[in-house]
Amino acid sequence: MARRIAVIGGGILGLAVARRLGQVEPDATVTVFEKEPDVARHQTGRNSGVVHAGLYYVPGSLKATLCRRGVGLLREFCGAHDIRYEECGKIVVAVDDSELERLAEIERRSVANGVPATRMLDAAELRAVEPHARGVAALHSPTTAIVDYVGVARALRTEIVAAGGAVRTGAEVVGVDERSDGVQLTLTVRASAHARPNGTRATAAHDSGRVSQVTERIGPFDLLVTCAGLQSDLVATLTGEDPSPQIVPFRGDYWLLRPQRRELVRGLIYPVPDPRYPFLGIHLTKRIDGEVLVGPNAVLATAREGYSVGTLNAADLRRTLGWPGFHKMARTHWKTGAKEVMHTVSKRAFVAEARRYVPELRADDVVRGPAGVRAQAVARDGSLVDDFVLAHSGRVVHVRNAPSPGATASLAIAEHIVAKVVPDHAS
């Protein structure tokens, strides 16, 4: 009998998982539930668009193995769907001798991870690749690329629907009940004049005589995979999962180079990251649409989906401040947090950080750009969870943590998950 499968989350990872499930189990009915009115509204649509080559990640980790596999799958997918994919290249710049040891460690990891064609550059070679960058050395990754991740997400949706699946937007999962006959979902669905899906029960809330939302019970499903991003911990707790790791949101602000100053950057210019943090630091990023981003910083957000300063979700903030791991993290990293706040309130301080490796950059060269929120998983002991984390129990699989390079690795993560949950299937 054909299985019914549900996927929560219409970002690139949820869509990739749904597509893969349809490929390996074509008789199954696969439905994606997304609370927003369209796909790719949060982390997928608000990142810099970089396809990471796998330079930084601990060899043998899920990040390392799935990133490298994901790059190849993503490049092939973009070719098949005529989605722009540009290998613009990336340099990681050591601005002084104190950073050379860390840069050498990144080179060792890149070699161990099988990243092709990386090489160390001296100061003169660095200027040949990026004429306006300066440093004592740099690691060059010519195969690091940029792509339109929203376009990828929409193409994934097209494939899911063409294969007989469905992507339901405006449908938020607010309850999960795992029973002997399968997994039952409770949805809050935004106003719609069309009939409800067969087999669902609904109650309506009215606003000025019109239906504003309905609550549906739908199921049972034989398998549920959750890829809820910024809400991943909250969705996991609907099935009784441990609240650790909890998502602590960090907003990342970007500035944009003015069009007449885009010649300062040919590809991607990154600093040598601090290994204590999962954030890569403020950098300059060419985007597939021709814009050049400067950023992001990383400052605590007062809302999980708060993309501007001053946006407050009281429930989100209470969860953050009430999490024991947050307080332990804050005590350990308060100096870095204070520096990031300075980058938020001072445009000059923000640009000065990028000017360390592009000295010609000036505050007047940039205008306010977009912002995103990173779903940073923080364990109960205050540690920042860096690798991908999956939880599998019974009929339910939760993606608890899929930070960068989650978008790059999305098709490979989907293979990895499906290999675990589809009987007799290996990726």
Short mmCIF file of C-alpha atoms in Angstrom, two decimals:
data_model
loop_
_atom_site.label_atom_id
_atom_site.label_comp_id
_atom_site.label_asym_id
_atom_site.label_seq_id
_atom_site.Cartn_x
_atom_site.Cartn_y
_atom_site.Cartn_z
CA MET A 1 0.00 0.00 0.00
CA ALA A 2 1.34 3.43 -0.97
CA ARG A 3 2.57 5.44 1.97
CA ARG A 4 1.47 8.95 2.94
CA ILE A 5 4.38 11.18 3.86
CA ALA A 6 4.39 14.70 5.31
CA VAL A 7 7.24 17.21 5.34
CA ILE A 8 7.10 20.33 7.50
CA GLY A 9 8.97 23.30 6.06
CA GLY A 10 9.01 24.93 2.62
CA GLY A 11 12.62 26.06 2.70
CA ILE A 12 15.22 24.54 0.43
CA LEU A 13 15.86 21.60 2.75
CA GLY A 14 12.23 20.59 3.26
CA LEU A 15 11.62 20.80 -0.48
CA ALA A 16 14.78 18.79 -1.22
CA VAL A 17 13.67 16.07 1.20
CA ALA A 18 10.19 15.93 -0.35
CA ARG A 19 11.63 15.70 -3.85
CA ARG A 20 14.00 12.91 -2.85
CA LEU A 21 11.22 10.96 -1.13
CA GLY A 22 9.19 11.16 -4.33
CA GLN A 23 12.15 9.90 -6.35
CA VAL A 24 12.89 6.80 -4.26
CA GLU A 25 9.27 6.02 -3.33
CA PRO A 26 7.28 7.11 -6.40
CA ASP A 27 4.05 5.46 -5.25
CA ALA A 28 4.01 7.50 -2.04
CA THR A 29 1.91 10.64 -1.61
CA VAL A 30 4.23 13.40 -0.40
CA THR A 31 2.89 16.69 0.99
CA VAL A 32 4.93 19.69 2.15
CA PHE A 33 3.35 22.03 4.71
CA GLU A 34 4.68 25.60 4.84
CA LYS A 35 3.24 28.29 7.11
CA GLU A 36 4.21 31.21 4.84
CA PRO A 37 2.29 32.16 1.67
CA ASP A 38 5.23 31.06 -0.50
CA VAL A 39 8.33 28.89 -0.27
CA ALA A 40 11.84 30.09 0.70
CA ARG A 41 10.67 33.04 2.80
CA HIS A 42 13.20 32.76 5.61
CA GLN A 43 16.79 31.43 5.71
CA THR A 44 16.70 30.09 2.13
CA GLY A 45 15.67 33.44 0.68
CA ARG A 46 17.74 35.63 2.99
CA ASN A 47 21.26 34.20 2.74
CA SER A 48 24.11 35.47 0.58
CA GLY A 49 23.69 32.84 -2.13
CA VAL A 50 27.13 31.25 -1.69
CA VAL A 51 27.70 27.62 -2.68
CA HIS A 52 30.34 26.63 -0.14
CA ALA A 53 33.14 24.37 -1.37
CA GLY A 54 33.85 22.76 2.04
CA LEU A 55 36.97 24.62 3.20
CA TYR A 56 36.29 24.99 6.90
CA TYR A 57 34.58 21.85 8.11
CA VAL A 58 36.07 19.17 10.32
CA PRO A 59 37.04 16.25 8.05
CA GLY A 60 34.66 13.34 8.52
CA SER A 61 31.86 15.49 9.95
CA LEU A 62 28.41 15.49 8.38
CA LYS A 63 29.03 19.07 7.30
CA ALA A 64 32.18 18.11 5.42
CA THR A 65 30.86 14.99 3.69
CA LEU A 66 27.42 16.34 2.82
CA CYS A 67 28.76 19.71 1.68
CA ARG A 68 31.07 18.11 -0.86
CA ARG A 69 28.35 15.77 -2.11
CA GLY A 70 25.85 18.62 -2.12
CA VAL A 71 27.98 20.87 -4.32
CA GLY A 72 27.96 18.33 -7.13
CA LEU A 73 24.25 17.63 -6.83
CA LEU A 74 23.38 21.31 -6.72
CA ARG A 75 25.49 22.12 -9.78
CA GLU A 76 23.80 19.32 -11.73
CA PHE A 77 20.34 20.42 -10.59
CA CYS A 78 20.97 24.01 -11.66
CA GLY A 79 22.18 22.84 -15.06
CA ALA A 80 19.06 20.73 -15.56
CA HIS A 81 16.76 23.63 -14.64
CA ASP A 82 18.66 26.48 -16.32
CA ILE A 83 19.35 28.19 -12.98
CA ARG A 84 22.38 30.49 -12.94
CA TYR A 85 25.37 28.98 -11.14
CA GLU A 86 28.66 30.89 -11.24
CA GLU A 87 32.02 29.68 -9.95
CA CYS A 88 33.25 33.16 -9.11
CA GLY A 89 35.85 31.91 -6.63
CA LYS A 90 36.71 32.85 -3.06
CA ILE A 91 39.74 34.02 -1.14
CA VAL A 92 40.23 33.71 2.63
CA VAL A 93 42.59 36.54 3.58
CA ALA A 94 45.15 36.58 6.39
CA VAL A 95 45.71 40.27 7.09
CA ASP A 96 48.80 39.68 9.25
CA ASP A 97 51.14 36.94 10.44
CA SER A 98 49.01 36.17 13.51
CA GLU A 99 46.38 34.60 11.22
CA LEU A 100 48.72 32.40 9.19
CA GLU A 101 48.46 29.34 11.43
CA ARG A 102 44.67 29.39 11.31
CA LEU A 103 44.78 29.87 7.54
CA ALA A 104 47.08 26.86 7.22
CA GLU A 105 44.59 24.79 9.23
CA ILE A 106 41.82 25.76 6.79
CA GLU A 107 44.05 24.65 3.93
CA ARG A 108 44.64 21.29 5.66
CA ARG A 109 40.91 20.79 6.12
CA SER A 110 40.16 21.74 2.52
CA VAL A 111 42.66 19.15 1.27
CA ALA A 112 41.26 16.49 3.62
CA ASN A 113 37.73 17.28 2.45
CA GLY A 114 38.66 16.96 -1.22
CA VAL A 115 37.99 20.56 -2.19
CA PRO A 116 39.42 20.88 -5.71
CA ALA A 117 42.08 23.34 -6.90
CA THR A 118 42.61 25.24 -3.63
CA ARG A 119 46.03 26.85 -3.24
CA MET A 120 47.84 29.28 -0.98
CA LEU A 121 48.63 32.72 -2.39
CA ASP A 122 51.28 35.19 -1.32
CA ALA A 123 50.53 38.91 -1.19
CA ALA A 124 51.29 39.49 -4.88
CA GLU A 125 49.27 36.47 -6.02
CA LEU A 126 46.38 37.64 -3.85
CA ARG A 127 46.32 40.98 -5.67
CA ALA A 128 46.28 39.18 -9.02
CA VAL A 129 43.07 37.38 -8.04
CA GLU A 130 41.43 40.30 -6.18
CA PRO A 131 43.25 43.54 -7.10
CA HIS A 132 41.70 45.60 -4.30
CA ALA A 133 42.26 43.07 -1.49
CA ARG A 134 45.27 43.18 0.79
CA GLY A 135 46.88 40.67 3.13
CA VAL A 136 50.05 38.74 3.80
CA ALA A 137 48.56 35.54 2.33
CA ALA A 138 45.29 34.01 1.24
CA LEU A 139 43.72 30.66 0.47
CA HIS A 140 42.09 30.62 -2.97
CA SER A 141 39.12 28.37 -3.74
CA PRO A 142 38.31 28.91 -7.43
CA THR A 143 35.34 26.50 -7.42
CA THR A 144 33.38 28.30 -4.68
CA ALA A 145 30.23 29.52 -6.41
CA ILE A 146 27.13 31.67 -6.14
CA VAL A 147 23.55 30.75 -7.03
CA ASP A 148 19.92 31.82 -6.77
CA TYR A 149 18.64 29.66 -3.89
CA VAL A 150 15.07 30.96 -4.22
CA GLY A 151 15.13 29.81 -7.84
CA VAL A 152 16.39 26.41 -6.69
CA ALA A 153 13.57 26.16 -4.14
CA ARG A 154 10.93 27.01 -6.72
CA ALA A 155 12.35 24.44 -9.14
CA LEU A 156 12.23 21.81 -6.38
CA ARG A 157 8.57 22.66 -5.80
CA THR A 158 7.88 22.24 -9.52
CA GLU A 159 9.45 18.77 -9.47
CA ILE A 160 7.49 17.74 -6.37
CA VAL A 161 4.18 18.74 -7.93
CA ALA A 162 5.05 17.18 -11.30
CA ALA A 163 5.71 13.89 -9.51
CA GLY A 164 2.26 13.92 -7.91
CA GLY A 165 3.15 15.55 -4.59
CA ALA A 166 1.80 18.77 -3.12
CA VAL A 167 3.18 21.91 -1.50
CA ARG A 168 0.60 23.54 0.76
CA THR A 169 1.50 27.10 1.69
CA GLY A 170 -0.25 29.13 4.37
CA ALA A 171 -0.56 25.91 6.40
CA GLU A 172 1.14 26.01 9.81
CA VAL A 173 1.53 22.77 11.76
CA VAL A 174 0.57 23.47 15.39
CA GLY A 175 0.09 19.91 16.64
CA VAL A 176 1.59 16.48 16.02
CA ASP A 177 0.01 13.31 17.39
CA GLU A 178 1.89 10.05 16.76
CA ARG A 179 -0.61 7.20 17.03
CA SER A 180 -0.62 3.49 16.27
CA ASP A 181 -2.07 4.08 12.78
CA GLY A 182 0.25 6.96 11.89
CA VAL A 183 1.01 10.63 12.53
CA GLN A 184 -1.88 13.05 12.76
CA LEU A 185 -1.24 16.75 12.14
CA THR A 186 -3.16 19.78 13.33
CA LEU A 187 -2.87 22.75 10.99
CA THR A 188 -3.80 26.39 11.17
CA VAL A 189 -4.65 27.34 7.60
CA ARG A 190 -5.06 30.87 6.33
CA ALA A 191 -8.28 32.07 4.77
CA SER A 192 -9.27 30.27 1.59
CA ALA A 193 -12.45 29.99 -0.40
CA HIS A 194 -11.62 26.56 -1.78
CA ALA A 195 -12.83 23.32 -0.22
CA ARG A 196 -10.72 21.61 2.42
CA PRO A 197 -8.74 18.50 1.48
CA ASN A 198 -10.66 15.25 1.73
CA GLY A 199 -10.44 13.55 5.09
CA THR A 200 -9.84 16.70 7.14
CA ARG A 201 -11.91 18.25 9.86
CA ALA A 202 -11.93 21.99 10.32
CA THR A 203 -13.20 24.77 12.54
CA ALA A 204 -13.36 28.36 11.34
CA ALA A 205 -12.47 31.67 12.97
CA HIS A 206 -14.41 34.64 11.61
CA ASP A 207 -13.37 38.24 11.09
CA SER A 208 -16.08 40.70 10.04
CA GLY A 209 -18.17 37.81 8.74
CA ARG A 210 -15.37 36.32 6.66
CA VAL A 211 -13.33 33.22 7.42
CA SER A 212 -9.83 34.35 8.50
CA GLN A 213 -8.41 30.92 9.29
CA VAL A 214 -9.37 27.31 9.77
CA THR A 215 -7.97 24.60 11.98
CA GLU A 216 -7.60 21.24 10.25
CA ARG A 217 -6.84 17.74 11.41
CA ILE A 218 -5.16 15.81 8.65
CA GLY A 219 -3.62 12.34 8.43
CA PRO A 220 -2.66 9.79 9.36
CA PHE A 221 0.77 9.89 7.74
CA ASP A 222 3.14 6.94 7.66
CA LEU A 223 6.19 9.22 7.93
CA LEU A 224 6.82 12.80 9.03
CA VAL A 225 10.04 14.73 8.34
CA THR A 226 10.40 18.16 9.92
CA CYS A 227 12.71 20.79 8.40
CA ALA A 228 11.44 23.83 10.26
CA GLY A 229 14.58 25.97 10.38
CA LEU A 230 14.08 28.83 12.81
CA GLN A 231 11.21 26.93 14.43
CA SER A 232 12.90 23.50 14.42
CA ASP A 233 13.14 23.11 18.20
CA LEU A 234 9.53 24.15 18.74
CA VAL A 235 8.27 21.70 16.14
CA ALA A 236 10.41 18.94 17.65
CA THR A 237 8.91 19.49 21.08
CA LEU A 238 5.44 18.89 19.59
CA THR A 239 6.43 15.20 19.51
CA GLY A 240 8.00 15.18 22.97
CA GLU A 241 11.60 15.68 21.83
CA ASP A 242 14.15 17.17 24.20
CA PRO A 243 14.15 20.99 23.89
CA SER A 244 17.95 20.88 23.63
CA PRO A 245 19.43 22.15 21.44
CA GLN A 246 17.29 25.27 21.40
CA ILE A 247 17.30 27.77 18.58
CA VAL A 248 18.73 31.15 19.56
CA PRO A 249 18.19 33.59 16.67
CA PHE A 250 21.01 35.85 15.47
CA ARG A 251 20.20 38.59 13.01
CA GLY A 252 22.76 39.31 10.30
CA ASP A 253 22.68 42.73 8.65
CA TYR A 254 24.16 43.44 5.23
CA TRP A 255 25.21 46.59 3.44
CA LEU A 256 25.37 46.81 -0.36
CA LEU A 257 28.16 48.34 -2.41
CA ARG A 258 27.00 51.22 -4.55
CA PRO A 259 26.96 50.17 -8.23
CA GLN A 260 29.93 52.38 -9.10
CA ARG A 261 32.04 50.67 -6.41
CA ARG A 262 31.30 47.04 -7.28
CA GLU A 263 34.63 46.82 -9.09
CA LEU A 264 36.25 46.52 -5.65
CA VAL A 265 35.19 42.86 -5.58
CA ARG A 266 35.51 40.22 -8.30
CA GLY A 267 34.25 37.23 -6.32
CA LEU A 268 34.12 36.45 -2.60
CA ILE A 269 36.52 37.97 -0.06
CA TYR A 270 36.44 36.42 3.42
CA PRO A 271 38.44 36.90 6.63
CA VAL A 272 40.13 34.06 8.46
CA PRO A 273 37.35 32.96 10.86
CA ASP A 274 37.70 32.57 14.60
CA PRO A 275 37.45 28.80 15.23
CA ARG A 276 35.56 29.40 18.49
CA TYR A 277 32.48 30.59 16.58
CA PRO A 278 30.34 29.15 13.77
CA PHE A 279 30.06 32.61 12.19
CA LEU A 280 32.49 33.47 9.39
CA GLY A 281 32.77 37.19 10.11
CA ILE A 282 31.99 40.23 7.97
CA HIS A 283 32.99 39.60 4.35
CA LEU A 284 32.35 40.85 0.82
CA THR A 285 30.20 38.68 -1.41
CA LYS A 286 29.35 39.01 -5.06
CA ARG A 287 25.75 37.92 -5.61
CA ILE A 288 24.22 36.20 -8.62
CA ASP A 289 22.15 39.33 -9.43
CA GLY A 290 25.33 41.46 -9.60
CA GLU A 291 24.97 43.12 -6.21
CA VAL A 292 27.88 42.97 -3.76
CA LEU A 293 27.08 42.35 -0.10
CA VAL A 294 29.16 43.55 2.84
CA GLY A 295 28.40 41.55 6.00
CA PRO A 296 26.82 40.01 7.87
CA ASN A 297 27.34 40.79 11.50
CA ALA A 298 25.75 38.49 14.09
CA VAL A 299 23.68 40.08 16.84
CA LEU A 300 21.06 38.50 19.08
CA ALA A 301 17.62 38.90 17.51
CA THR A 302 14.57 39.72 19.60
CA ALA A 303 12.37 37.72 17.24
CA ARG A 304 13.05 34.49 15.36
CA GLU A 305 11.75 36.12 12.22
CA GLY A 306 12.85 39.65 13.09
CA TYR A 307 14.61 41.10 10.07
CA SER A 308 14.88 44.69 11.27
CA VAL A 309 16.16 46.42 14.37
CA GLY A 310 13.34 46.87 16.86
CA THR A 311 11.25 43.90 15.75
CA LEU A 312 10.13 42.16 18.92
CA ASN A 313 8.32 38.88 19.48
CA ALA A 314 7.80 38.64 23.22
CA ALA A 315 7.36 34.85 23.22
CA ASP A 316 10.56 34.35 21.20
CA LEU A 317 12.53 36.64 23.49
CA ARG A 318 11.20 34.89 26.62
CA ARG A 319 12.30 31.53 25.20
CA THR A 320 15.78 32.86 24.48
CA LEU A 321 16.24 34.54 27.86
CA GLY A 322 14.74 31.57 29.68
CA TRP A 323 17.10 29.04 28.10
CA PRO A 324 19.92 28.03 30.49
CA GLY A 325 22.27 27.52 27.57
CA PHE A 326 21.82 31.13 26.47
CA HIS A 327 23.09 32.50 29.77
CA LYS A 328 26.11 30.20 29.74
CA MET A 329 26.86 31.19 26.14
CA ALA A 330 26.47 34.89 26.95
CA ARG A 331 28.88 34.72 29.89
CA THR A 332 31.50 33.06 27.69
CA HIS A 333 31.15 35.25 24.60
CA TRP A 334 29.99 38.65 25.92
CA LYS A 335 33.00 40.52 24.50
CA THR A 336 32.29 39.26 21.00
CA GLY A 337 28.61 40.09 21.48
CA ALA A 338 29.46 43.66 22.44
CA LYS A 339 31.61 44.02 19.32
CA GLU A 340 28.75 42.76 17.13
CA VAL A 341 26.36 45.26 18.72
CA MET A 342 28.82 48.04 17.83
CA HIS A 343 28.75 46.85 14.22
CA THR A 344 24.96 47.11 14.34
CA VAL A 345 24.74 50.66 15.68
CA SER A 346 27.73 52.09 13.79
CA LYS A 347 27.99 51.96 10.02
CA ARG A 348 31.61 53.12 10.23
CA ALA A 349 32.55 50.33 12.64
CA PHE A 350 30.83 47.79 10.38
CA VAL A 351 32.66 48.98 7.25
CA ALA A 352 35.96 49.31 9.12
CA GLU A 353 35.87 45.55 9.77
CA ALA A 354 35.63 44.86 6.01
CA ARG A 355 38.26 47.52 5.28
CA ARG A 356 40.87 45.36 7.05
CA TYR A 357 41.16 43.32 3.82
CA VAL A 358 39.77 45.82 1.26
CA PRO A 359 41.46 49.06 2.40
CA GLU A 360 39.87 51.23 -0.31
CA LEU A 361 36.38 50.61 1.07
CA ARG A 362 34.74 53.64 2.70
CA ALA A 363 31.52 54.11 4.63
CA ASP A 364 30.09 56.21 1.81
CA ASP A 365 30.55 53.29 -0.59
CA VAL A 366 27.69 51.29 0.92
CA VAL A 367 23.93 51.58 1.35
CA ARG A 368 21.63 49.64 3.64
CA GLY A 369 20.97 46.11 2.39
CA PRO A 370 18.90 43.09 3.41
CA ALA A 371 19.03 41.15 6.67
CA GLY A 372 18.63 37.52 7.63
CA VAL A 373 18.26 35.54 10.82
CA ARG A 374 20.45 32.53 11.54
CA ALA A 375 18.92 29.63 13.46
CA GLN A 376 21.81 29.02 15.87
CA ALA A 377 21.33 25.85 17.91
CA VAL A 378 22.56 26.24 21.49
CA ALA A 379 22.87 23.23 23.79
CA ARG A 380 21.84 23.26 27.44
CA ASP A 381 25.50 23.61 28.47
CA GLY A 382 25.86 26.79 26.40
CA SER A 383 27.87 25.26 23.56
CA LEU A 384 27.16 26.42 20.01
CA VAL A 385 26.11 23.38 18.01
CA ASP A 386 28.04 23.48 14.75
CA ASP A 387 27.34 20.23 12.87
CA PHE A 388 24.10 19.00 11.32
CA VAL A 389 21.86 17.30 13.89
CA LEU A 390 19.07 14.81 13.06
CA ALA A 391 16.72 13.05 15.47
CA HIS A 392 14.81 9.92 14.40
CA SER A 393 12.16 8.24 16.54
CA GLY A 394 9.36 6.00 15.30
CA ARG A 395 7.62 7.55 12.31
CA VAL A 396 9.18 11.00 12.80
CA VAL A 397 12.50 12.51 11.71
CA HIS A 398 13.48 15.96 12.92
CA VAL A 399 16.22 18.11 11.39
CA ARG A 400 17.29 19.87 14.60
CA ASN A 401 20.21 21.83 13.17
CA ALA A 402 21.15 22.58 9.55
CA PRO A 403 23.29 25.74 9.58
CA SER A 404 25.55 26.88 6.78
CA PRO A 405 26.36 25.07 4.50
CA GLY A 406 22.79 23.75 4.83
CA ALA A 407 21.62 25.29 1.56
CA THR A 408 24.71 24.08 -0.32
CA ALA A 409 24.30 20.59 1.12
CA SER A 410 20.49 20.44 0.92
CA LEU A 411 20.23 17.82 -1.83
CA ALA A 412 22.85 15.66 -0.10
CA ILE A 413 21.17 16.08 3.31
CA ALA A 414 17.96 14.93 1.64
CA GLU A 415 19.72 11.82 0.33
CA HIS A 416 21.14 11.15 3.80
CA ILE A 417 17.74 11.42 5.51
CA VAL A 418 15.86 9.38 2.94
CA ALA A 419 18.46 6.60 3.08
CA LYS A 420 17.63 6.28 6.78
CA VAL A 421 13.85 6.26 6.52
CA VAL A 422 13.00 4.45 3.29
CA PRO A 423 13.36 0.67 3.70
CA ASP A 424 16.08 -1.01 1.65
CA HIS A 425 17.20 2.29 0.11
CA ALA A 426 20.74 3.62 0.14
CA SER A 427 21.83 6.97 -1.27
#
